[in-house]
Coordinates of C-alpha atoms and ligand atoms in Angstrom, one line a residue:
X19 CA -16.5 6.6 -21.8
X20 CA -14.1 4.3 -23.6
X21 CA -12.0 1.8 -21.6
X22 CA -9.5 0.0 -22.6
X23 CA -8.3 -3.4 -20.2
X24 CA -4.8 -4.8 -21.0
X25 CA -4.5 -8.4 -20.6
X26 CA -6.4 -11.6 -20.9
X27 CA -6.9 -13.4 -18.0
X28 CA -9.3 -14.3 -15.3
X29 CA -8.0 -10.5 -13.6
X30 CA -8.7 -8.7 -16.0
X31 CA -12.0 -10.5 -16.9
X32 CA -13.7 -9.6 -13.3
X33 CA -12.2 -6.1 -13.9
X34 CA -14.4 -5.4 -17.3
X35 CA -17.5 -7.0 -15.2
X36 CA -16.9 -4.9 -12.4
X37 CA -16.4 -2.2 -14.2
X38 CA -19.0 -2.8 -16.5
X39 CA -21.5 -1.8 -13.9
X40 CA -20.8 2.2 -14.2
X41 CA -23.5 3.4 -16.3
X42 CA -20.7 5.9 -18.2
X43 CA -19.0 2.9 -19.8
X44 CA -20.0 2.5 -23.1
X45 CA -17.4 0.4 -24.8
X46 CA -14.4 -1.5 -23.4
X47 CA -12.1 -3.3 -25.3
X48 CA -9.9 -6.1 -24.1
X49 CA -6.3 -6.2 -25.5
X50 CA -5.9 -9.2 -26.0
X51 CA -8.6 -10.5 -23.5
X52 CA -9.8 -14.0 -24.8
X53 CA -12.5 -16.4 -26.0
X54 CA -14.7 -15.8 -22.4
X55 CA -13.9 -12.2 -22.0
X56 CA -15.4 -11.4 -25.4
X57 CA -19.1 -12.1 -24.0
X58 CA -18.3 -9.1 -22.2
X59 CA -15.9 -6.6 -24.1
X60 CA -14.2 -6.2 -27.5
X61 CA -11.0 -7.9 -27.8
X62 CA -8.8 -7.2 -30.4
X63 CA -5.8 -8.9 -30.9
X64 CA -2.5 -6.9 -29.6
X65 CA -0.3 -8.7 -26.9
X66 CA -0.2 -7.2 -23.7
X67 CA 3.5 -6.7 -24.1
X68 CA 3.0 -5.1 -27.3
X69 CA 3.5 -1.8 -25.7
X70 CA 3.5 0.2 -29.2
X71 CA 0.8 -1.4 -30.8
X72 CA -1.6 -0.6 -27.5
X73 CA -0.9 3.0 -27.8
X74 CA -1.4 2.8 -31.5
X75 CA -4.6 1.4 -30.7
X76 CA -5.5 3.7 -27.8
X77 CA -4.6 7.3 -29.7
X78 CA -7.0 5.7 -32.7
X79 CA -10.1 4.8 -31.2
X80 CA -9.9 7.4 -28.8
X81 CA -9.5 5.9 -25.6
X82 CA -10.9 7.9 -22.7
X83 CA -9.3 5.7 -19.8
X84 CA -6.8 2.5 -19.8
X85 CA -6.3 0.0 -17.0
X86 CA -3.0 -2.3 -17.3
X87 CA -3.8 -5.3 -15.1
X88 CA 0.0 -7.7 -15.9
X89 CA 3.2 -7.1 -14.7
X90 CA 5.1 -7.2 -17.7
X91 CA 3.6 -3.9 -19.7
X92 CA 3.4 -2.2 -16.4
X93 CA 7.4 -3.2 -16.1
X94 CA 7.8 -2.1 -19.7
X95 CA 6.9 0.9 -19.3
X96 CA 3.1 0.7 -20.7
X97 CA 1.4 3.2 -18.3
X98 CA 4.3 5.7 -19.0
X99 CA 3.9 5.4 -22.7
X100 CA 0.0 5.9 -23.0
X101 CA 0.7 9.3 -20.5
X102 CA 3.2 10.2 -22.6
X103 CA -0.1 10.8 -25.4
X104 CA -2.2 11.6 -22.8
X105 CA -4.3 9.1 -21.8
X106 CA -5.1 8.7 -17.9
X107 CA -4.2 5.1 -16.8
X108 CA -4.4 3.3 -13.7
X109 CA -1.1 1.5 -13.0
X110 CA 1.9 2.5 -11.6
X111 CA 4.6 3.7 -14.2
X112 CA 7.6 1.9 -14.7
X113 CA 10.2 3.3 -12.4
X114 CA 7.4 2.3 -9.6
X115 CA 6.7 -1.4 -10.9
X116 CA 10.2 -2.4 -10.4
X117 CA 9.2 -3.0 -7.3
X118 CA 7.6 -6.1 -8.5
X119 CA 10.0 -6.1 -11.4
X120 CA 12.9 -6.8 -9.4
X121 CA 13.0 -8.6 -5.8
X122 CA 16.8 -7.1 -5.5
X123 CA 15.1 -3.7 -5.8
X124 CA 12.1 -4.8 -3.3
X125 CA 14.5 -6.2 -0.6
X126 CA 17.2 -3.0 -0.5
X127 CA 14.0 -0.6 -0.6
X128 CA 12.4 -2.9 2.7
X129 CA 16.2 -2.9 4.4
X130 CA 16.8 1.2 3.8
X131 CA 13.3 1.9 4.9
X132 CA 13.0 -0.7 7.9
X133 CA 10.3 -2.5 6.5
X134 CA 9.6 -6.3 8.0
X135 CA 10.9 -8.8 5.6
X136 CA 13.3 -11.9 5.6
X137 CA 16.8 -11.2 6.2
X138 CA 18.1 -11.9 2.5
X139 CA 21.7 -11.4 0.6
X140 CA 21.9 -10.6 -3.0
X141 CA 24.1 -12.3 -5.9
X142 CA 25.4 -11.0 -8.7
X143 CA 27.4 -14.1 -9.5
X144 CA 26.8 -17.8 -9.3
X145 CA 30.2 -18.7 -7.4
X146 CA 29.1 -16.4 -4.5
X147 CA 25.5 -17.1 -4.0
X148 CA 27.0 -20.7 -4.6
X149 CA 29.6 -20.3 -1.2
X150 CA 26.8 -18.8 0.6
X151 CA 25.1 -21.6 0.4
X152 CA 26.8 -24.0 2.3
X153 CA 26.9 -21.8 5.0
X154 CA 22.9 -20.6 4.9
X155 CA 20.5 -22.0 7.5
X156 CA 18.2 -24.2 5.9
X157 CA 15.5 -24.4 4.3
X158 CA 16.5 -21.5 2.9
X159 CA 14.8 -18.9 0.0
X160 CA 16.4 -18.9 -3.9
X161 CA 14.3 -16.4 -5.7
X162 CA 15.6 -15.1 -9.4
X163 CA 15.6 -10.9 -9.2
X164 CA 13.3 -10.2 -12.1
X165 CA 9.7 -12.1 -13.4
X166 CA 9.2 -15.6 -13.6
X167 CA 6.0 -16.4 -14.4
X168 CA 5.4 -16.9 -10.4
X169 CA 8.0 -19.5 -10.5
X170 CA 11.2 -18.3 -9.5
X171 CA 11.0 -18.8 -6.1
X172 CA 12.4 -22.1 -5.0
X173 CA 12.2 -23.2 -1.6
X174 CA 15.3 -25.6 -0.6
X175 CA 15.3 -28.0 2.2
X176 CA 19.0 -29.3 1.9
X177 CA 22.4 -27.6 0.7
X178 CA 21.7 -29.7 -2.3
X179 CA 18.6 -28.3 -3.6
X180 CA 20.0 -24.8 -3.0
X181 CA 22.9 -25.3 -5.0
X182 CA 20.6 -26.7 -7.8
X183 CA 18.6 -23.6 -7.5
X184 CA 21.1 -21.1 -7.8
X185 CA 22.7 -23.1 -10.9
X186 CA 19.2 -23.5 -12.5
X187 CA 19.0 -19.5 -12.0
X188 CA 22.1 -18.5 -12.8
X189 CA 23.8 -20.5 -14.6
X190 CA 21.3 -22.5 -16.9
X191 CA 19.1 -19.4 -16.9
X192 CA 15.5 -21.1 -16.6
X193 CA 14.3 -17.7 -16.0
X194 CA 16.5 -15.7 -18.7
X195 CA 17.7 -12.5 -17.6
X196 CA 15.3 -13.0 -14.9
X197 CA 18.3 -15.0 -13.5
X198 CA 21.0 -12.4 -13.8
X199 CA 20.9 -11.9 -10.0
X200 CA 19.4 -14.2 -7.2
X201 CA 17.8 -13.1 -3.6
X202 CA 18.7 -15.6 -1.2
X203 CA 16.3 -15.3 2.2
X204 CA 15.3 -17.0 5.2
X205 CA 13.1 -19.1 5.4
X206 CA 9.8 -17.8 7.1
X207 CA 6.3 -19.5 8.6
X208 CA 3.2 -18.5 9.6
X209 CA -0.3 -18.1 7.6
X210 CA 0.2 -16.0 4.4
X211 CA -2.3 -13.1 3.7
X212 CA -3.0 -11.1 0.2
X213 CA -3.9 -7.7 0.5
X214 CA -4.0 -5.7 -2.5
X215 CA -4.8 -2.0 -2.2
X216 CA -5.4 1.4 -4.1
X217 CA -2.7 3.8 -3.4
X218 CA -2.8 7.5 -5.3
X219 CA 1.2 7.9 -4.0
X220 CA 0.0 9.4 -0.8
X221 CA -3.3 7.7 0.7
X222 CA -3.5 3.9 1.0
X223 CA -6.7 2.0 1.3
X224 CA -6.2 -1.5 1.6
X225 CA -8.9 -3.9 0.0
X226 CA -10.6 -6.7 1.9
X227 CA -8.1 -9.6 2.7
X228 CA -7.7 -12.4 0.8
X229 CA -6.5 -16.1 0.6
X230 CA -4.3 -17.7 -2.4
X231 CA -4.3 -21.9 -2.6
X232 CA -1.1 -21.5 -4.5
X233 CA 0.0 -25.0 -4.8
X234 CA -1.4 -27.8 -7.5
X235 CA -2.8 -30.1 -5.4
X236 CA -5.0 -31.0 -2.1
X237 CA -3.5 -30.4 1.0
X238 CA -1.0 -27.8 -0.3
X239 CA 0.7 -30.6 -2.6
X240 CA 2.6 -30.0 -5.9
X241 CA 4.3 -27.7 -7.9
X242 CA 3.7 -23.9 -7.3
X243 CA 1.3 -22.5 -10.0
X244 CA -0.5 -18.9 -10.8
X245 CA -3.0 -20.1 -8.2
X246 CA -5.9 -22.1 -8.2
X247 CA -8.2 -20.9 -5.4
X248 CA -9.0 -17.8 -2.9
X249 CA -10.8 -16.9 -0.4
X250 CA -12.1 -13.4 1.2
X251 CA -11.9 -12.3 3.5
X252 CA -8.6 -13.8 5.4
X253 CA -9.3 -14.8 8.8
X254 CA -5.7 -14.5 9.6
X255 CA -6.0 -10.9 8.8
X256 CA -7.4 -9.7 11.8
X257 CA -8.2 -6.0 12.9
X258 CA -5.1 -5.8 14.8
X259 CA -2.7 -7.2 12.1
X260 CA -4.5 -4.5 10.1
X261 CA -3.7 -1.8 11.8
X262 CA -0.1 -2.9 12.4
X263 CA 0.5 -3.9 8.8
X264 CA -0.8 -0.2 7.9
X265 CA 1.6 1.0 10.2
X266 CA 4.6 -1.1 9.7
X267 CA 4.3 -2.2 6.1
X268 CA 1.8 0.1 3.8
X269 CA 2.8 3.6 4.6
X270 CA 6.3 3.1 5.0
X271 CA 6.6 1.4 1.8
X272 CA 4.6 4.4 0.2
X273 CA 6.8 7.1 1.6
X274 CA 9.4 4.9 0.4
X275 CA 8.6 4.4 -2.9
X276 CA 8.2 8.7 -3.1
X277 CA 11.4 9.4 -1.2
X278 CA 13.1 6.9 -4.7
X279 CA 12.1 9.6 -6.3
X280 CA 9.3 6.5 -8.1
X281 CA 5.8 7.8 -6.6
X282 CA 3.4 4.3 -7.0
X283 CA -0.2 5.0 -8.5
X284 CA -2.3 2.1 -9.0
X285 CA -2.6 -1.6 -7.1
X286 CA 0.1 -2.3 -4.8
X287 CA -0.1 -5.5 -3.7
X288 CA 1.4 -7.2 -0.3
X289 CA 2.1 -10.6 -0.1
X290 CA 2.7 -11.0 3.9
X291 CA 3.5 -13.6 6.3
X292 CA 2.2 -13.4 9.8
X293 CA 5.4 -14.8 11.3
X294 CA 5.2 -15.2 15.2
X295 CA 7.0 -11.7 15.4
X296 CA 4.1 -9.9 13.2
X297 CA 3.4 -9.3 9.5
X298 CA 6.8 -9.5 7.1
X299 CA 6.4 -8.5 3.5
X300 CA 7.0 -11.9 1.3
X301 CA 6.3 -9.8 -2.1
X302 CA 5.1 -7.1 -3.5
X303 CA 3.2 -6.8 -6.7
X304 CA 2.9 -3.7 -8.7
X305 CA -0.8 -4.6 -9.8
X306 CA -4.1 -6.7 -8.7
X307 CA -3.3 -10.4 -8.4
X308 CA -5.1 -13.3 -9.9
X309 CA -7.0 -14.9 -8.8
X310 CA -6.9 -12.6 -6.2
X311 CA -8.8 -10.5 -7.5
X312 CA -11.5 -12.9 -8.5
X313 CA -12.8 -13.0 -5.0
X314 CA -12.2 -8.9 -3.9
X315 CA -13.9 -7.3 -6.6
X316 CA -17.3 -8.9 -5.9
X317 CA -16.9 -7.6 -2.4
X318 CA -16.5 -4.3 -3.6
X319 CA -19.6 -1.7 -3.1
X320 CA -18.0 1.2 -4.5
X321 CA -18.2 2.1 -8.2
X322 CA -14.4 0.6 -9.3
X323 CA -14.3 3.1 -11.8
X324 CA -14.7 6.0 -9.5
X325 CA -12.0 4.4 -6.9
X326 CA -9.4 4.1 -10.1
X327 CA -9.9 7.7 -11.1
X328 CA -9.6 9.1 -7.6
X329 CA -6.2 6.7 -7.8
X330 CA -4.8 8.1 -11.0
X331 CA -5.8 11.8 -10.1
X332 CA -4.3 11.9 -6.4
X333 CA -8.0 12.1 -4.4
X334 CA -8.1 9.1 -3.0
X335 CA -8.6 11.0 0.4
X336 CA -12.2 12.2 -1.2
X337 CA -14.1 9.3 -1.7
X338 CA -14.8 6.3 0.4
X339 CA -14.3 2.9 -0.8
X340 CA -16.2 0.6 1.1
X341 CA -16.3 -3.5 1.2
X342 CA -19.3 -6.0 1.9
X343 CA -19.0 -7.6 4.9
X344 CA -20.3 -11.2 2.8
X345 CA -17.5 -13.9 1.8
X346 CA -16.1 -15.0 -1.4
X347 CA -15.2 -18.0 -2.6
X348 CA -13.0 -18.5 -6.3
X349 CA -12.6 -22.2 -7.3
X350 CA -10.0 -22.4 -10.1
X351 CA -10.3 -25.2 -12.6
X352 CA -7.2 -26.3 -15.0
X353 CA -6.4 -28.9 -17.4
X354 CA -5.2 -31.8 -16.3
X355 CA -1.1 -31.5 -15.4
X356 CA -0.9 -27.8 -15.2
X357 CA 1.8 -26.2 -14.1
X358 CA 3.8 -28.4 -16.4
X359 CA 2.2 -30.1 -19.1
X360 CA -1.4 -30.7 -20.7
X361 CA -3.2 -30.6 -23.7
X362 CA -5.7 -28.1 -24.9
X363 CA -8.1 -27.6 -27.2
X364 CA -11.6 -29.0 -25.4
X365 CA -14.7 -27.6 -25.8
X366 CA -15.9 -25.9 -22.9
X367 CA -19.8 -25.9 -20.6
X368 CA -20.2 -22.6 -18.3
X369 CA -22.4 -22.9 -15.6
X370 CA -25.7 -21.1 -16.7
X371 CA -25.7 -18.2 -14.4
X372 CA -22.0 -16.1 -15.5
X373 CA -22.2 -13.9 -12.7
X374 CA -18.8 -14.7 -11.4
X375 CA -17.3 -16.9 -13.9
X376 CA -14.1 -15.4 -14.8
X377 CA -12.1 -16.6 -17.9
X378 CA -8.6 -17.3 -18.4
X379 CA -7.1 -19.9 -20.4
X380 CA -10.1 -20.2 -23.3
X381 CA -10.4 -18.8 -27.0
X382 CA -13.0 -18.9 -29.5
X383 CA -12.7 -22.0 -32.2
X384 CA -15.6 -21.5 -35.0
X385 CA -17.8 -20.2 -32.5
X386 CA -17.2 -22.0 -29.6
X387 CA -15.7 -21.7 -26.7
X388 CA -12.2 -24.4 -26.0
X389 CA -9.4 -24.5 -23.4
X390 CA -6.1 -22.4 -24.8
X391 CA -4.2 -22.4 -21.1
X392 CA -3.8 -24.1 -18.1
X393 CA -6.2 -21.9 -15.7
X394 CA -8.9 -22.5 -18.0
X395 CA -11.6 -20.6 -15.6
X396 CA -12.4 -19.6 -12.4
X397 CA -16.3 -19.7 -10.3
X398 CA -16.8 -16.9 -7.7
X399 CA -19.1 -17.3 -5.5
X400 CA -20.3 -14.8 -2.2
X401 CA -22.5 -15.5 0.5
X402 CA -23.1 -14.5 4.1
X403 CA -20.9 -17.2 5.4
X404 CA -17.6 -19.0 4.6
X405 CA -19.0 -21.9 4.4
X406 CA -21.6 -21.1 1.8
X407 CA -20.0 -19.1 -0.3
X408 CA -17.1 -22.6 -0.6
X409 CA -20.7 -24.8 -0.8
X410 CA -21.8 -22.6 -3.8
X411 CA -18.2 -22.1 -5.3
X412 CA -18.2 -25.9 -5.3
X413 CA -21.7 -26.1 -7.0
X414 CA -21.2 -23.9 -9.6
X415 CA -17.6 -25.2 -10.7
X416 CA -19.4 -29.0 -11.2
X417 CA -21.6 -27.9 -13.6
X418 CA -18.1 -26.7 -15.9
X419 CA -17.2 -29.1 -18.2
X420 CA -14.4 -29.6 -20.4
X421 CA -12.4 -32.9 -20.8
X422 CA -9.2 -32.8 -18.6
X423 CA -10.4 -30.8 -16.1
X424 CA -8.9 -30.4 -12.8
X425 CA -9.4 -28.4 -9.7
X426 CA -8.6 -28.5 -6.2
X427 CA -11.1 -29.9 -3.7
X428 CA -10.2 -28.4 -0.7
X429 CA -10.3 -24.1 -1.6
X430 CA -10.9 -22.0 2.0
X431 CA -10.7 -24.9 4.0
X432 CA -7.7 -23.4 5.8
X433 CA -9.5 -20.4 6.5
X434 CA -12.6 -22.1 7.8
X435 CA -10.1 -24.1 10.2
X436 CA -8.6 -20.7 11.2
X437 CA -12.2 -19.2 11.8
X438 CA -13.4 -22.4 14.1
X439 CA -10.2 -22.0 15.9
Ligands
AMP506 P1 6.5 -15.4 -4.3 O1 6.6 -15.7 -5.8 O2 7.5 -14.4 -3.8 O3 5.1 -15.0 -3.9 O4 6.8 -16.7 -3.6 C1 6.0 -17.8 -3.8 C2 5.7 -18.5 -2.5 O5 6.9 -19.0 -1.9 C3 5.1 -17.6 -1.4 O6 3.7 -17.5 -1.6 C4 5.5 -18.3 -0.2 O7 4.6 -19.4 0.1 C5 6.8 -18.9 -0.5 N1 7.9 -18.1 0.0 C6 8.5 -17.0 -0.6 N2 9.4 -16.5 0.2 C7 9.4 -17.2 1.3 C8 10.1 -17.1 2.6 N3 11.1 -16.2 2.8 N4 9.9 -18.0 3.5 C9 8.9 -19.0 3.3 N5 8.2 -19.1 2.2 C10 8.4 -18.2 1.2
LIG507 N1 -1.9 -14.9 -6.9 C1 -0.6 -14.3 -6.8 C2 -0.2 -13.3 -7.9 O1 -1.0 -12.8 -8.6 O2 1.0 -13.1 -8.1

C-alpha cells in the first residue's frame, strides 16, 4: 500500500513510525514532512495547506490511503477534496472540523446539545464584547473564533487585560480573520486531561489519557506554546471520569455532530477540565494533537492502520483497539526563546537509539540535519512506571544536542504528584 501523511511535525512523524510497522506499507510519503521525518518516509515538498497540489500529487502516484494530521487542510477542506477523487482518508471532512475551526461553532453545538462547558457569550463586534467586559467576573476567557496557532486564548486577570484582549483580537487582528468574532468564557479550574479518540461517526473509542505541559517554562511559567511535554496515561483521568466523560461528553457530542447534518470521521480530540462539578469540555480538536500524540501512539498495541481504516469505513464496532498498560513520557526540546523569538539554523545530535525520537522543527542543510522551528524534537520514552519512563525521557533528551537548546525540566511531575496523592 501507498500512504500518504500530510504535515510535518513531530505528529505526524510518530504517525509514519507507527504506521510503518504494518507489513502492507510499502511507501509513505510525507507532504511536506521535514529533515528528521525523511529517515523514515519520502517527503516531497507541497505545503500542507496546498490542498490542490496534495491531490495532484495523490491522483499521480497513486495513493492508496491518506492521513491529514493539521488542522488547517482538514479545515480547508483537504479530506473532502481527495474523496471527491476517490481516495479513502482518515480525517474528518470540513463541515465536521469546524468544530475545531471555529470555537463560536463548538460552544453553540455544547449549549444546544447540553454538553459540559464554560458558560461563554459570543461577539461579533468589538464595542459589545468590549461592554461585556466590565461587567464579566474575572479572570475571565478571551478566545478568537477561528485558528490561532494555539495562541488565541488569552486568559485575563483584570478588566484591563480583557479589554486588551478583545482589542488585540478584534480590532488589531493579531489573529486575522481568526479575530472576526471572540468567545468570552468563564474562567474554569481543576487538572486538565487530553483524550484524543477514533470515532467512525457512530462508535467512539477513546485512546489512553494523556498529559500536555503547555506552558514555556518550569513550574507552568511563561507564554503558552504548541506544547513542550506529555505524559500517558493521565492520573486525573480515572475509570470513573471515564465513564462519565463517555457519557456526558463523547457520545453526545457525536450524536451531535450527526444531528448538524456534519457526521465526524477521524481523531476527535477533547481537551477537558475536571472542574469540582465533573469533566467540562475546554476544546475540541478535529485531529490528533502534538505532542499528544507523541506519547499515545507508542502505547498503542493495535495495528494503527487497521484502527484508521475501520474509522474511515464505519466498523469501528469490529475490531478492538487495545492500549498497553506501560507509561509514556515525551520531553520536548526548543530553541532558546520559543514561543516568541530564536534563531535557527544549528546542527543537530539524535540520541543513538531513534525509537521514539519524533521530529519537528529540523530540515536537511547539505546533508545534515539543523533546527528550522521552535519545537525542534521530541524523546518518548515508555516503561512500566511513571517514574521511569520520565528517568529515561530525561536520559535520552541529554544526549540531543544543538546550540540553543531548551526544554523543560519538570515534564510528568504533576502527574507523579497526583499518583502519590
Ligand atoms: P485552548 O487553546 O482552548 O486549549 O486553550 C489553551 C489553554 O487555556 C487551555 O489548555 C487551558 O489551560 C486554558 N483555558 C482555556 N479555556 C479556559 C477556561 N475556560 N478556564 C480556564 N482555563 C482555560
Ligand atoms: N497539544 C495541544 C494541541 O495539539 O492542540
Amino acid at each position: 500500500m501507498k500512504i500518504m501523511v500530510v504535515g510535518g511535525g513531530g505528529r505526524e512523524h510518530a504517525i509514519i513510525k507507527k504506521l510503518k510497522e504494518n507489513k502492507e506499507v510499502e511507501k509513505i510519503y510525507a507532504l511536506p514532512g521535514n529533515g528528521g521525518i525523511a529517515e523514515d518516509a519520502e517527503c516531497v515538498d507541497i505545503k500542507a495547506t496546498d490542498i490542490e497540489g496534495i491531490v495532484k500529487f495523490a491522483v499521480h502516484n497513486g495513493i492508496d490511503y491518506a492521513v491529514v494530521a493539521p488542522d488547517d487542510p482538514l479545515v480547508l477542506g483537504c479530506v473532502d477534496a481527495l474523496n471527491y477523487e476517490g481516495i479513502p482518508c482518515f480525517g474528518p471532512r470540513s463541515s465536521a472540523a469546524m468544530i475545531e475551526g471555529s470555537k463560536v461553532f463548538a460552544k453553540d453545538l455544547m449549549k444546544k446539545y447540553g454538553i459540559p462547558t464554560a458558560k461563554y457569550e459570543t461577539f461579533d463586534n468589538a464595542e459589545d464584547a468590549l461592554a461585556y467586559v466590565e461587567k464579566a467576573p474575572l479572570p475571565t476567557v478571551v478566545k478568537a473564533d477561528g485558528l490561532a496557532l494555539g495562541k488565541g486564548v488569552i486568559i485575563a486577570n483584570t478588566r484591563a487585560e480583557a479589554e486588551e484582549a478583545v482589542r488585540a483580537i478584534m480590532e488589531d487582528k493579531r489573529f486575522g480573520k481568526s479575530g472576526d468574532r471572540v468567545v468570552i468564557e468563564e474562567f474554569l479550574t481543576g487538572p486538565e486531561v487530553s483524550v484524543l479518540s477514533f470515532t467512525d461517526g457512530v462508535t467512539v473509542v477513546p485512546m489512553i489519557s494523556s498529559m500536555d505541559h503547555k506552558r514555556a517554562h518550569d513550574g507552568d511559567e511563561g507564554l503558552n506554546t504548541g506544547g513542550m511535554g506529555t505524559v500517558a496515561p493521565n492520573p486525573y483521568y480515572t475509570a470513573v471520569v471515564a465513564a462519565e466523560c463517555m457519557e456526558k461528553i463523547f457520545l453526545p457530542t457525536v450524536k451531535a455532530m450527526n444531528a448538524e447534518g456534519r457526521t465526524f470521521k477521524g481523531c476527535l480530540y477533547f481537551g477537558l477540565m475536571i472542574t469540582k462539578d465533573g469533566p467540562k469540555v475546554i476544546e475540541y480538536n478535529c485531529r490528533f494533537g502534538d505532542p499528544e500524540t507523541q506519547v499515545v501512539l507508542p502505547l498503542l498495541k493495535t495495528d494503527l492502520l487497521t484502527v484508521m481504516q475501520a474509522t474511515t469505513n464505519g466498523e469501528l464496532d469490529k475490531i478492538k483497539v487495545e492500549f498497553s498498560d506501560r507509561h509514556a513520557c515525551c520531553v520536548i526540546a526548543a530553541s532558546d526563546g520559543y514561543p516568541e523569538h530564536y534563531e535557527k539554523g544549528f546542527e543537530i545530535t539524535l540520541p543513538e537509539d531513534k525509537t521514539g525520537v519524533y521530529v519537528a522543527g529540523a530540515k536537511l542543510k547539505d546533508g545534515r540535519l539543523v533546527t528550522s522551528g521552535g519545537r525542534v524534537l521530541g524523546v518518548t520514552r515508555v516503561s512500566d512506571t511513571l517514574q521511569d519512563a520520565i528517568k529515561a525521557a530525561y536520559d535520552a533528551i541529554k544526549t540531543v544536542k544543538f546550540e540553543n537548546m531548551y526544554y523543560r525540566t519538570d515534564i510528568g511531575k504533576r502527574a507523579l504528584q497526583a499518583k502519590e496523592k
